[in-house]
Structures are given as C-alpha cells and as structure tokens.
Short mmCIF file of C-alpha atoms (C1' of nucleotides) in Angstrom, two decimals:
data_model
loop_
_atom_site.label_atom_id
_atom_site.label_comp_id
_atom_site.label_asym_id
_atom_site.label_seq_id
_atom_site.Cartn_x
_atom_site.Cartn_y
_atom_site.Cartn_z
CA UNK A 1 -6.32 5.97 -13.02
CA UNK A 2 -7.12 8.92 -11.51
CA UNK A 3 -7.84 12.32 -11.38
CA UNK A 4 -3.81 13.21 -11.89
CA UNK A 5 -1.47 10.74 -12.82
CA UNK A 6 0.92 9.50 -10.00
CA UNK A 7 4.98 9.04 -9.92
CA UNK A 8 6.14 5.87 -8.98
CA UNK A 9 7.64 6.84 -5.48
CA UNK A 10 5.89 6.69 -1.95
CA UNK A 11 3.64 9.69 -0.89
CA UNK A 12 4.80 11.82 1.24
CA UNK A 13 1.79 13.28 2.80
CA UNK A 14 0.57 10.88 5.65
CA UNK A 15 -2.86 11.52 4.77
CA UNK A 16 -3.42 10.32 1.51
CA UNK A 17 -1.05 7.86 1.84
CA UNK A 18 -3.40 5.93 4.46
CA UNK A 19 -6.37 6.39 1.60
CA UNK A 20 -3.89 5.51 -1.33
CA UNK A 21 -2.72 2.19 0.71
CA UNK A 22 -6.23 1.43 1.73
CA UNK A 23 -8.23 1.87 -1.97
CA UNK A 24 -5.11 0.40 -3.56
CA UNK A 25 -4.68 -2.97 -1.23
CA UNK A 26 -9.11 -3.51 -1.71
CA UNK A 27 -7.85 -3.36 -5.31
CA UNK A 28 -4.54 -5.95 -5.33
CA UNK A 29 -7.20 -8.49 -2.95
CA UNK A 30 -9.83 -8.41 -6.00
CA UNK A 31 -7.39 -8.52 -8.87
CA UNK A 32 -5.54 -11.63 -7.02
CA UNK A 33 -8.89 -13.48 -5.97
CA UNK A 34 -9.79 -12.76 -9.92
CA UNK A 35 -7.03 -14.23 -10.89
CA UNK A 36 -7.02 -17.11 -8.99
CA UNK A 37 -10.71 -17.45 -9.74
CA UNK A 38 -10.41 -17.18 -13.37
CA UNK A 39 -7.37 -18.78 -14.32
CA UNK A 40 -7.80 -21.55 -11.79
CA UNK A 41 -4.41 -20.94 -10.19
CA UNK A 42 -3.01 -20.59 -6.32
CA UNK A 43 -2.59 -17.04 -5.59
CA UNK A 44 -1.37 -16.00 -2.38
CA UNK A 45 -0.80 -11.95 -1.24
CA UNK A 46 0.38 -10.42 1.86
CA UNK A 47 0.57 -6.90 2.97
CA UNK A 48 2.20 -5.52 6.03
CA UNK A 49 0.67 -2.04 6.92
CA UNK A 50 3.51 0.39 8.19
CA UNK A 51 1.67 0.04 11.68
CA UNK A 52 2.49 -3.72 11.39
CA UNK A 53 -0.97 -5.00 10.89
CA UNK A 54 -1.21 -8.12 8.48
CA UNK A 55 -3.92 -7.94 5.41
CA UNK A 56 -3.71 -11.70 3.55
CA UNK A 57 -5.56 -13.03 0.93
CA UNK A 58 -5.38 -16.26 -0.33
CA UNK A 59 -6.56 -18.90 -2.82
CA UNK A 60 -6.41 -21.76 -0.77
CA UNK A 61 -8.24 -22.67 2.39
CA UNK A 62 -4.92 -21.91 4.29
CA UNK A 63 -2.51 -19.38 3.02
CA UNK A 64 -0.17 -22.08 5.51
CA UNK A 65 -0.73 -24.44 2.55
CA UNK A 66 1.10 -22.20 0.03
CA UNK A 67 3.91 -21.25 1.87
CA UNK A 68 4.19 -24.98 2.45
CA UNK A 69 3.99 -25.59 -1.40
CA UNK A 70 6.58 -22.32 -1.54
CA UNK A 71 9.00 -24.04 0.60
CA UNK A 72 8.93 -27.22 -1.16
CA UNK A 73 9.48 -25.05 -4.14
CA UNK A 74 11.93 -22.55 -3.28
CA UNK A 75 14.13 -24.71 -0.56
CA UNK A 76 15.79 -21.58 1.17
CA UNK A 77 16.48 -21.34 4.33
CA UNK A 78 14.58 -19.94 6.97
CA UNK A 79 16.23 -20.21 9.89
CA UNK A 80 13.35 -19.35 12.13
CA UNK A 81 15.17 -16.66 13.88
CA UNK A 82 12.05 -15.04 15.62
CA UNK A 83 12.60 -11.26 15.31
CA UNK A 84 10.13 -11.33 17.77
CA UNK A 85 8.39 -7.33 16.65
CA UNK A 86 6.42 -6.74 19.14
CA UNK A 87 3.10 -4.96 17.66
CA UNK A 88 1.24 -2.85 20.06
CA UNK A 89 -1.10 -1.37 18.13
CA UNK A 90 -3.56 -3.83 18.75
CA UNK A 91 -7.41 -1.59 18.46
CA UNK A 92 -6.46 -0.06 15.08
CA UNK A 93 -8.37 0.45 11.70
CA UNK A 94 -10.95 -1.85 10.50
CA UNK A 95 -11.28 -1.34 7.10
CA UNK A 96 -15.08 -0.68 5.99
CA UNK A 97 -16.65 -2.83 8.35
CA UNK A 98 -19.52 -1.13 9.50
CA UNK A 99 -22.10 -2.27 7.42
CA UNK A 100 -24.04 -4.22 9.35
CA UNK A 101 -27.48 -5.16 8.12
CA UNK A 102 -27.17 -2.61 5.07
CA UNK A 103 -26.46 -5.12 2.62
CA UNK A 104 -29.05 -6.96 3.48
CA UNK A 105 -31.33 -4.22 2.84
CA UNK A 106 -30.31 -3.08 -0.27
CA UNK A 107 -30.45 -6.07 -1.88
CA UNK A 108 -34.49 -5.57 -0.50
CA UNK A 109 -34.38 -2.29 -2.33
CA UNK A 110 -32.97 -3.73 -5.37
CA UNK A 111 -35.39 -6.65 -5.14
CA UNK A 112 -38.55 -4.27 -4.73
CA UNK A 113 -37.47 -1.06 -6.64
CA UNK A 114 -36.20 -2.94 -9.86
CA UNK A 115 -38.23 -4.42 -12.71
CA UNK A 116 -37.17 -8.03 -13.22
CA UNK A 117 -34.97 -7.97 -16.22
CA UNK A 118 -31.45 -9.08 -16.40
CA UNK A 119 -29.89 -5.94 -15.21
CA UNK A 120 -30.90 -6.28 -11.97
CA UNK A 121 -29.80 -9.82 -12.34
CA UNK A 122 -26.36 -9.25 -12.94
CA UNK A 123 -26.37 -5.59 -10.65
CA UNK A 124 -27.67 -8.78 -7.88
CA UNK A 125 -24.36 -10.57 -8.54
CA UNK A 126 -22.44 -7.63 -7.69
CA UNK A 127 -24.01 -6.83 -4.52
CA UNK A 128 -23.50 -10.74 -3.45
CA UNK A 129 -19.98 -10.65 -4.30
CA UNK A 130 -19.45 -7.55 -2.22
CA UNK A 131 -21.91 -9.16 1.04
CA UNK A 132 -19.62 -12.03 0.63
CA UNK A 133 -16.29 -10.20 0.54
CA UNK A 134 -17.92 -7.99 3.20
CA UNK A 135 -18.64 -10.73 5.23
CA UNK A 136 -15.21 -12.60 4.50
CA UNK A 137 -13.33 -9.33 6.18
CA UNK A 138 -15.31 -9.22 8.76
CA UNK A 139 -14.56 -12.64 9.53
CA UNK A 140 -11.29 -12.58 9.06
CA UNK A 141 -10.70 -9.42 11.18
CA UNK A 142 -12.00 -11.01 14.13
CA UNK A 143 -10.01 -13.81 13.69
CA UNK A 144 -7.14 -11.56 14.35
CA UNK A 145 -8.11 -9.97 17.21
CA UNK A 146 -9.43 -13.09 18.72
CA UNK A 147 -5.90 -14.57 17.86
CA UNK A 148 -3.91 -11.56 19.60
CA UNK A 149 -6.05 -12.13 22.50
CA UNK A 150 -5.54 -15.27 22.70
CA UNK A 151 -1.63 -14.97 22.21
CA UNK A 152 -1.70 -11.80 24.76
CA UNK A 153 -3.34 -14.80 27.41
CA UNK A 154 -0.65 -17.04 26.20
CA UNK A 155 1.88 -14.28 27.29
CA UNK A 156 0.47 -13.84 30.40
CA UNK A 157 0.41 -17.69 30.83
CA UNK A 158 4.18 -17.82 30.05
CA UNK A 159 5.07 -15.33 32.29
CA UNK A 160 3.00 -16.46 35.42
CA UNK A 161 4.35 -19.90 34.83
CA UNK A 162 8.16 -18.59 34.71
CA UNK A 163 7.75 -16.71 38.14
CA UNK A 164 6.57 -20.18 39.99
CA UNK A 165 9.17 -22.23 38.80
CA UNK A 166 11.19 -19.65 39.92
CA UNK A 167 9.21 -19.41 42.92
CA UNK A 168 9.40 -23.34 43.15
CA UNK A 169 13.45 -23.61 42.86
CA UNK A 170 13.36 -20.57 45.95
CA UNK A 171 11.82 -22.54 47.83
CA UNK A 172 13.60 -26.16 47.27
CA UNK A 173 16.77 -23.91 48.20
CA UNK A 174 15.50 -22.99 50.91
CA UNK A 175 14.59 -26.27 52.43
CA UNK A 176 17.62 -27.67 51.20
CA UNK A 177 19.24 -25.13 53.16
CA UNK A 178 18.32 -25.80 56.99
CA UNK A 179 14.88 -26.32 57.27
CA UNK A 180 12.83 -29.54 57.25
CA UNK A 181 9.18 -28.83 55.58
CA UNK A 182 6.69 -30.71 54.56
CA UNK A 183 5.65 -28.49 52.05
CA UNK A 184 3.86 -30.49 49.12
CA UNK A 185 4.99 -29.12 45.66
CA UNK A 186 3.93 -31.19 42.75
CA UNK A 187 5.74 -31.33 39.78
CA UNK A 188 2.93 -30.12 37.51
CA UNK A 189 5.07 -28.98 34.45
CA UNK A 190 2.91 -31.38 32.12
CA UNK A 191 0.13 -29.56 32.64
CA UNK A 192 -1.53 -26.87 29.84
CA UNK A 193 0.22 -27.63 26.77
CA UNK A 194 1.61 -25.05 24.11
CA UNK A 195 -0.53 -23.11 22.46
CA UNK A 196 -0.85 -24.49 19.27
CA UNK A 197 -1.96 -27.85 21.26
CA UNK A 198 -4.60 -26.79 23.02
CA UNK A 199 -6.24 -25.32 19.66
CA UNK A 200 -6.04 -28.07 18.12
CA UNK A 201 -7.78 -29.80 20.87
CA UNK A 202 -10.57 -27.03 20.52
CA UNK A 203 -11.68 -28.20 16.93
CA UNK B 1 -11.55 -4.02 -18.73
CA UNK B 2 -11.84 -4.92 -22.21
CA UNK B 3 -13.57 -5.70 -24.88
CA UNK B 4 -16.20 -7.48 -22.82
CA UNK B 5 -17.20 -7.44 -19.63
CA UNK B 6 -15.58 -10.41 -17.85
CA UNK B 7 -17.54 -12.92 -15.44
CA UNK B 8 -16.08 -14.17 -11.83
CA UNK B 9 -15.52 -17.87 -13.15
CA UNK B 10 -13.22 -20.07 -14.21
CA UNK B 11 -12.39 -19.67 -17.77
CA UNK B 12 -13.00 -22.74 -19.43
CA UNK B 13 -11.08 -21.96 -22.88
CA UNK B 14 -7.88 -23.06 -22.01
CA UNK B 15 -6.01 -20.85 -24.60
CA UNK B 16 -7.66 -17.83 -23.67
CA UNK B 17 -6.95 -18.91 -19.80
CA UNK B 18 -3.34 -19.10 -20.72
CA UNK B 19 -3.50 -15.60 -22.35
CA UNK B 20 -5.53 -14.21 -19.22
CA UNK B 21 -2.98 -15.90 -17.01
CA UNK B 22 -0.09 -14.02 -18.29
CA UNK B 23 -1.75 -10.79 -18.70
CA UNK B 24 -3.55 -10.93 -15.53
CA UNK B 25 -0.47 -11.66 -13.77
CA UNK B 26 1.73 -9.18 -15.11
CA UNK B 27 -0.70 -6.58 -13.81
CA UNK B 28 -1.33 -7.89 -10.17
CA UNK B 29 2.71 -7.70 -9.96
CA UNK B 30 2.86 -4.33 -11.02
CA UNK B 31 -0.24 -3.04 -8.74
CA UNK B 32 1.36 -5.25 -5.92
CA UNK B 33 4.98 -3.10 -6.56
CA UNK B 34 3.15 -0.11 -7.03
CA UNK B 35 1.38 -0.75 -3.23
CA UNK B 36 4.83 -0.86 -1.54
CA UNK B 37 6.20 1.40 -3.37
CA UNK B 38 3.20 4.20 -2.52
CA UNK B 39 2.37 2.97 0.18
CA UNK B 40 5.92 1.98 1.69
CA UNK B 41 4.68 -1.25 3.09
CA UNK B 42 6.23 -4.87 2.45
CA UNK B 43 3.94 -6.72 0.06
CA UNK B 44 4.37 -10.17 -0.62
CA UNK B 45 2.69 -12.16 -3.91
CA UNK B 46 3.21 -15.53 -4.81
CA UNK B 47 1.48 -17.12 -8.12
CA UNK B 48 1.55 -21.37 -9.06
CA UNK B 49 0.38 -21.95 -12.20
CA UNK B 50 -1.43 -24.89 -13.11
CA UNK B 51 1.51 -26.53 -14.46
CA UNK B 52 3.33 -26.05 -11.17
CA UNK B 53 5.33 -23.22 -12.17
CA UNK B 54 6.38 -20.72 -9.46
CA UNK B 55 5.42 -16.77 -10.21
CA UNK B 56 6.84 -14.50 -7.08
CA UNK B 57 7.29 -10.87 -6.26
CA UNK B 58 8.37 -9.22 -2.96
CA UNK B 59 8.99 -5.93 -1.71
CA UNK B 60 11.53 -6.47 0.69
CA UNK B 61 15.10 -8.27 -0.40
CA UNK B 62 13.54 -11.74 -0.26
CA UNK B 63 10.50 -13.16 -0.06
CA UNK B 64 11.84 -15.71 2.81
CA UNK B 65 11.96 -12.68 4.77
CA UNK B 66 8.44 -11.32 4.60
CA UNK B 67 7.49 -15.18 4.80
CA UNK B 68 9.42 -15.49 8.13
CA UNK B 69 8.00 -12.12 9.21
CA UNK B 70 4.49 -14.17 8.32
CA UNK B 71 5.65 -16.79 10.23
CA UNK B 72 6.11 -14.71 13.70
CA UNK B 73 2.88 -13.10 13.16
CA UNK B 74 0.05 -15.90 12.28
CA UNK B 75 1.77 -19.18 13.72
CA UNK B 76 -1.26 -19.23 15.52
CA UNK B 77 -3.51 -18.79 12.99
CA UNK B 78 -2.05 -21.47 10.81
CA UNK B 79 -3.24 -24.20 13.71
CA UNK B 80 -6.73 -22.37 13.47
CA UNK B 81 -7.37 -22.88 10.31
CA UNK B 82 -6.10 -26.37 10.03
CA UNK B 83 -7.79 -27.70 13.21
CA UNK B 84 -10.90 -26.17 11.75
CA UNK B 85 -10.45 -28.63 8.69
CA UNK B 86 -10.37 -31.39 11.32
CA UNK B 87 -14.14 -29.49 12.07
CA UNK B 88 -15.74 -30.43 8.69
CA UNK B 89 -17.80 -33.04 10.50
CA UNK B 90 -19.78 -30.44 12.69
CA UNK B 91 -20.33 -28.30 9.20
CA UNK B 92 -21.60 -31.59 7.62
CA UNK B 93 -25.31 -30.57 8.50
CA UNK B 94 -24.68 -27.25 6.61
CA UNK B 95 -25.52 -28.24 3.17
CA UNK B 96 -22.75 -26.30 0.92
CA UNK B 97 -20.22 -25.17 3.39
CA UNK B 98 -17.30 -26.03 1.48
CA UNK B 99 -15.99 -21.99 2.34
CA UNK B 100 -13.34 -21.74 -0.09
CA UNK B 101 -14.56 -20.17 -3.03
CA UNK B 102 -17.71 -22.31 -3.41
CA UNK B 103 -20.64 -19.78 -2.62
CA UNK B 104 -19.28 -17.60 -5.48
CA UNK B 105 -19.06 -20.50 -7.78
CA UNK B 106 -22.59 -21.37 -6.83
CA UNK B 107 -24.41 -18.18 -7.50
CA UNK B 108 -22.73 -18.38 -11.01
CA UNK B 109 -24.16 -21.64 -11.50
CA UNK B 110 -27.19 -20.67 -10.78
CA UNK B 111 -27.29 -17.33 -12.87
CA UNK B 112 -26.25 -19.33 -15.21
CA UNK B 113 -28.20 -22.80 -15.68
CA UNK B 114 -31.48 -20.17 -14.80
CA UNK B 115 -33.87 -18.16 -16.95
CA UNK B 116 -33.49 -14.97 -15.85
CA UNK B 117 -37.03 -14.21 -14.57
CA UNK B 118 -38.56 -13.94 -11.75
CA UNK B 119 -38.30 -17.38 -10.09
CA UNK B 120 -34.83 -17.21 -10.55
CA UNK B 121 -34.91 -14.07 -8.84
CA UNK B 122 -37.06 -15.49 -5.98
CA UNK B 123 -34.41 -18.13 -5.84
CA UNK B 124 -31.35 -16.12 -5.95
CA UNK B 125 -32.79 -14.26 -3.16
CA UNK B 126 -33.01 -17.85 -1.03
CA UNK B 127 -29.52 -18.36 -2.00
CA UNK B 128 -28.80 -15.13 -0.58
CA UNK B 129 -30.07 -15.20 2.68
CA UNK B 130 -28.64 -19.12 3.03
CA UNK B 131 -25.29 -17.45 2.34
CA UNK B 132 -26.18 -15.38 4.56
CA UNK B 133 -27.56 -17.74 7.35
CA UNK B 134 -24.42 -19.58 6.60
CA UNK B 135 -21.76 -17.43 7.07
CA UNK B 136 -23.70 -16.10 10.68
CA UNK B 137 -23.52 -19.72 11.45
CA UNK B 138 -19.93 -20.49 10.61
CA UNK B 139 -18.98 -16.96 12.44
CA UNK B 140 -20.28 -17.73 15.54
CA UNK B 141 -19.25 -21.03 15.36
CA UNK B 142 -15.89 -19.60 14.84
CA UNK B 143 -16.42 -17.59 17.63
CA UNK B 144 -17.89 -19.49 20.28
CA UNK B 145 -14.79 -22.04 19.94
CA UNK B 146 -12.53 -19.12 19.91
CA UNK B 147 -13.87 -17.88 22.82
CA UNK B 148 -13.89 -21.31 24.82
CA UNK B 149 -9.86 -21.07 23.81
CA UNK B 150 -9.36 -17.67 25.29
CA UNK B 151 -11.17 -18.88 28.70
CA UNK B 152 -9.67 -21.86 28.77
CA UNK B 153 -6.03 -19.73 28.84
CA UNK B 154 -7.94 -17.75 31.36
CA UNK B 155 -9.12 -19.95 33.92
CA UNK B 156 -5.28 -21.32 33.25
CA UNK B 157 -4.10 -17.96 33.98
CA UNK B 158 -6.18 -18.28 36.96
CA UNK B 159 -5.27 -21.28 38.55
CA UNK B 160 -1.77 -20.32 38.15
CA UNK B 161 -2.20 -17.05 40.23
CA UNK B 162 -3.82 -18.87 42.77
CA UNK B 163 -1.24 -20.98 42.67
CA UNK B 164 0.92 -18.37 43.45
CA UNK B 165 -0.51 -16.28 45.92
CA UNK B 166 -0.60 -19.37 47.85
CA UNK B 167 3.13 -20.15 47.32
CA UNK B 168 3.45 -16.17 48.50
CA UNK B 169 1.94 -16.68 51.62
CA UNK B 170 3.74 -19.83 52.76
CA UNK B 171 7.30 -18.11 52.28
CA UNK B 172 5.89 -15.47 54.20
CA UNK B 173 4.50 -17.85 56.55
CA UNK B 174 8.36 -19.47 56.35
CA UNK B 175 10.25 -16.06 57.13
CA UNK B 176 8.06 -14.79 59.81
CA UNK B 177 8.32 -18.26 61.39
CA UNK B 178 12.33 -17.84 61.60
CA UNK B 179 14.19 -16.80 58.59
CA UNK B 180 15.10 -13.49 57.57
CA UNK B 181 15.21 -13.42 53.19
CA UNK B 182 15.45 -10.74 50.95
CA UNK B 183 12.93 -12.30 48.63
CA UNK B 184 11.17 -9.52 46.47
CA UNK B 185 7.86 -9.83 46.42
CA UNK B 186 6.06 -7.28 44.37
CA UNK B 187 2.61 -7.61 44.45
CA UNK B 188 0.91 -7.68 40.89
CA UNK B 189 -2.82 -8.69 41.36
CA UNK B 190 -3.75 -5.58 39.05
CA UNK B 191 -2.42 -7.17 36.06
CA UNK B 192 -4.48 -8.91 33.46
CA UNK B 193 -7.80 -7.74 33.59
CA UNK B 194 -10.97 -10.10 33.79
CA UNK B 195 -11.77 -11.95 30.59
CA UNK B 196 -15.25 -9.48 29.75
CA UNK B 197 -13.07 -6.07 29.98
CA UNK B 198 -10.53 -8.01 27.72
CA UNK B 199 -12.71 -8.42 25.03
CA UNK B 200 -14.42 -5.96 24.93
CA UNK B 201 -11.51 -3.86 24.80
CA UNK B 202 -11.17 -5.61 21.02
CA UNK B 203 -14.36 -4.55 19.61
"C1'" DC C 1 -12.28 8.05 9.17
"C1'" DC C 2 -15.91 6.41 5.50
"C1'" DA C 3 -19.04 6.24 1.65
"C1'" DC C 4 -19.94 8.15 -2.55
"C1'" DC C 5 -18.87 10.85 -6.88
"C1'" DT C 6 -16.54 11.87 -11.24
"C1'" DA C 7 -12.82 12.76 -14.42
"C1'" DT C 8 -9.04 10.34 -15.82
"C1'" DT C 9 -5.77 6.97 -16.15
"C1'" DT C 10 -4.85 2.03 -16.41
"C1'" DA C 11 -5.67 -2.67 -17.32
"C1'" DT C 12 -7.10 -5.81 -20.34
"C1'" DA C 13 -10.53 -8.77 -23.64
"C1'" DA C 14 -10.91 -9.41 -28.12
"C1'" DC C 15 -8.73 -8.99 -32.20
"C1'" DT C 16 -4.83 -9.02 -35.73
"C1'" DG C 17 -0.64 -10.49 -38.08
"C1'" DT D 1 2.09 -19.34 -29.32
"C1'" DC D 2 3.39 -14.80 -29.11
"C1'" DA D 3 3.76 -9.44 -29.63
"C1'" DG D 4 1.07 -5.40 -30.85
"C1'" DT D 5 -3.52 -2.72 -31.33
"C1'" DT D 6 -7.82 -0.95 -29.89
"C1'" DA D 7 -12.15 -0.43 -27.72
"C1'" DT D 8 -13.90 -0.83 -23.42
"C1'" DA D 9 -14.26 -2.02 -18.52
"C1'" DA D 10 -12.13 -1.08 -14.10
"C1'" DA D 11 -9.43 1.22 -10.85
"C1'" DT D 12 -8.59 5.15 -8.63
"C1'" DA D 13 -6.93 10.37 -7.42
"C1'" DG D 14 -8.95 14.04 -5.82
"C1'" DG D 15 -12.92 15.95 -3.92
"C1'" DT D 16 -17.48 16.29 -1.17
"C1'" DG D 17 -20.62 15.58 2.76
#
DNA sequence: CCACCTATTTATAACTG
DNA sequence: TCAGTTATAAATAGGTG
C-alpha cells in the first residue's frame, strides 16, 4: 500500500526505516486492538525497537495475564536466565505525543463548524477513538519512564546498600582484630523491601 | 476494507465472527512479520481464541525468548498494573472506570441506542469531556502514586548515604586514633542527583 | 522529527459455489 | 464450514511544509 510496492527484506536506509517501523507498528497496534475488539478474543503484541525500547499492546488489563495464560499453555521452559541488556537510551522518541489540548479543540471545531447530520456523528467517533488511543500512549509512555526511574533508584539503592555491608563486615574485622569498640551497628537488613514489595504497598 | 465499512464492536454474528477471526488474524501475522522483517526488530504476537485455542508468531527463534526478554524489561511493570487492580476501590467514585476497553464500548452504545440529532450530539460531547476528565484523573492518580514510589526509594537512597558518610567518618575517626589501613575511600557524594533534576530529566 | 497529503497497494467484508 | 471472487475500505510509501 503505497506509493511503490516494497520487497519483503529490511530497509537499508536508516531513515525511512525509523518512519517505515513507526507508521507500520501504529498500524499492527490498531489491527490487533480490532481484532481483539471485534472478534472478542485475547490479543497480545510486543515490539522491541532496535534501540531496545518496548511498544506493547494488549487485550487484557495486564499483558502479565497473557503470558501467564501462554505459559500455562505452552509449558516451555524459561529458565529465567536474566540477560540482564542494559538499555541506556533512556530520553528517546515519543511517538506523536505532542498534542496536547488539540484534540480537544477540534472536536470544538467539528462540533461548531458541522451541521448535525450523521456524518459528523460517525467523523465524532473517529476523533474519540484517536483522543482515547492518544491519551492511552501517553499514559502508557509515562509509565515507562516513571518505571526506569524508579528501577534506576532501585539501582542506586542496591548499590549503596552493597558498599555498607561491605563497609559493615570492615569494620567487624576490624574490631575483631585488636580493638575493643563500642561502636553500635544494627543489623538493619530487614529494612526497605524489594522492589516489587514496596509497589505493591503503594496501591 | 471491504464491502462495508466495519464498526469498532464486537461482532455479534457468530459465523461471521469466526470468518473475521481467521481472516483478521492471518493478516495481523503477516503485518506483524512484515514489521520485523522491515523494520529488523523482534515482534512478538500471541492470539487465544475464544475456544482456548493458542494462535502465535515470533520473530526471533522462539517466542519464550522475546517473552523472557519481556520479562527482564517490565517485571516491574507487571506489579504496577496488578497492585493497581488491588486500587479499584479508590476508582469506585469514578462512575465507568472499568479502563479496559470499556469507554470505546460505551460511545458505541451510545451512537447506537441514540437518534442521531442533536441531543445526542450534546450528549456525546458530555461523554467526551468525562472521558476526558477521566483519564486526567486516572493519570495523575497514576502519577502521584508513582511519584510517592520514586521518593520513597529516594529518601531510602538517602538515609542510606547518611548512613554511610557516618560509617566513613568513624573509620576515619578509628585510623587517625591508632591504626594505619589501606581502606579506599573514594568519595562519591556527586552521584545521584536530587529527585527534581531526575525527573525532569524524563520529560 | 511530525503532521498532513495523495497515489497506490493491501486487506478484507460481503458474496458465491 | 470452507476456498475463491470482487468491490471497497484501509494502510501506507513517498513526498511536502
């Protein structure tokens, strides 16, 4: 569909393979929340940029809830072997999000322009789809980044925490060793719980 | 495309659901190869059918794979999502926040069940700005408890570097007093900057 | 990079056997 | 139910501002 027809083989030039990937991925979201929408099935769809940056969609509330159902399914293993790819790229693109109140205002236009007659009706649908799909991106988006910064904190977290226990079994040695202190350490390893935890505790 | 133009809803015919089904999926696997293949990036789709059945397609070897690679990147996410099930009380007082698909699903029912005239439009235009109003709220609900997270891992992060600048100075304290160590201690106050720079570094 | 445009190609709804 | 046909709606490649 297109001005030329295309071969079946990635595009070379870097360019229009960024536009190609990001026309082509709005297109595979629609089609698979259409599908789930009107055949009343589960659809679930991932995409991996080549930058590393996750685009989901997903028919249930929780795409977690499909890969459960997957698993159940498909009983593979997966070994959780963390390949732990460490994705830098953390203030990247953010696909059409800069909207802001435009919707909002054409739907005014539309509203004040138009004669009341079905077409506007159904041209009305349209634009609410699109303000909610807008709005679902948007969303989502910042869900992400909100989630890297939290994990980055959780990093930091983890690392400070390693370098006093390290800290900590210094200084037992050193006592240990000759010295008579009165040095109060309190075991405080209990304290601030995994990650996961403490977001659950937030809800 | 087609004979007709199609609406966003559930197809109630179950036959011609069944025929949509199979059509319908055949083409979101082919756009979803045609995406990775392009756009060389791993795309994963996964499909249950009312009946149960299993429909799957992945760019890389396996699907596990990709799913793992899921795993790594949104374990975090996952919790979100389902601790913000645990929330549904607090969206309660938000008549018709069911997310999910529902707003959708309601402006068809009401372009539907409607004349199409001008109090419907009136109407539709309420609906709008509820969706609207709605979303806003649910976002910065989303946000606000996402941000309590992030500075509850930073006043963590805090206490623990306090933590340890104290634990710095009383092995210094410790040499000077009549030990000689070849402890390393770099100093590293520069890392991890303040909570405001942080996030506003994200949008 | 992003929105919009348009000529074309593709997908598919309705139809047929 | 299923494969094939066709008319039409949608997606999108290539281009513009």
């Amino acid at each position: 569909m297109g001005r030329g027809k295309v071969q079946l083989k990635r595009i070379e030039d870097k360019s229009s393979r960024q536009v190609t990937f990001s026309k082509r991925k709005g297109g595979l979201m629609k089609k698979a929340r259409e599908l789930a929408v009107l055949c009343d099935v589960e659809v679930a769809l991932m995409i991996f940029s080549d930058r590393g940056r996750l685009y989901e969609f997903s028919s249930a509330e929780s795409l977690g809830k499909i890969l459960e159902r997957y698993r159940t399914h498909v009983e593979e293993e997966i070994a959780v072997r963390r390949s732990s790819e460490l994705e830098k790229t953390h203030h990247a693109d953010c696909p059409g999000l800069q909207m802001g109140a435009r919707p909002l205002e054409m739907i005014q236009r539309y509203l004040e322009e138009q004669n009341i007659q079905e077409k506007t009706l159904i041209e009305l649908t349209h634009l609410e789809i699109e303000l909610d799909v807008i709005l679902r991106q948007t969303r989502f988006r910042k869900t992400q980044l909100m989630i890297e910064a939290i994990k980055a904190h959780y990093e930091e977290e983890k690392q400070l925490r390693e370098e006093k226990t390290l800290m900590e079994e210094e200084m037992a040695a050193m006592m240990s060793e000759d010295h008579v202190l009165r040095l109060e350490l309190e075991p405080n390893n209990a304290r601030a719980p995994p990650l996961q935890e403490t977001l659950l505790n937030l809800f």
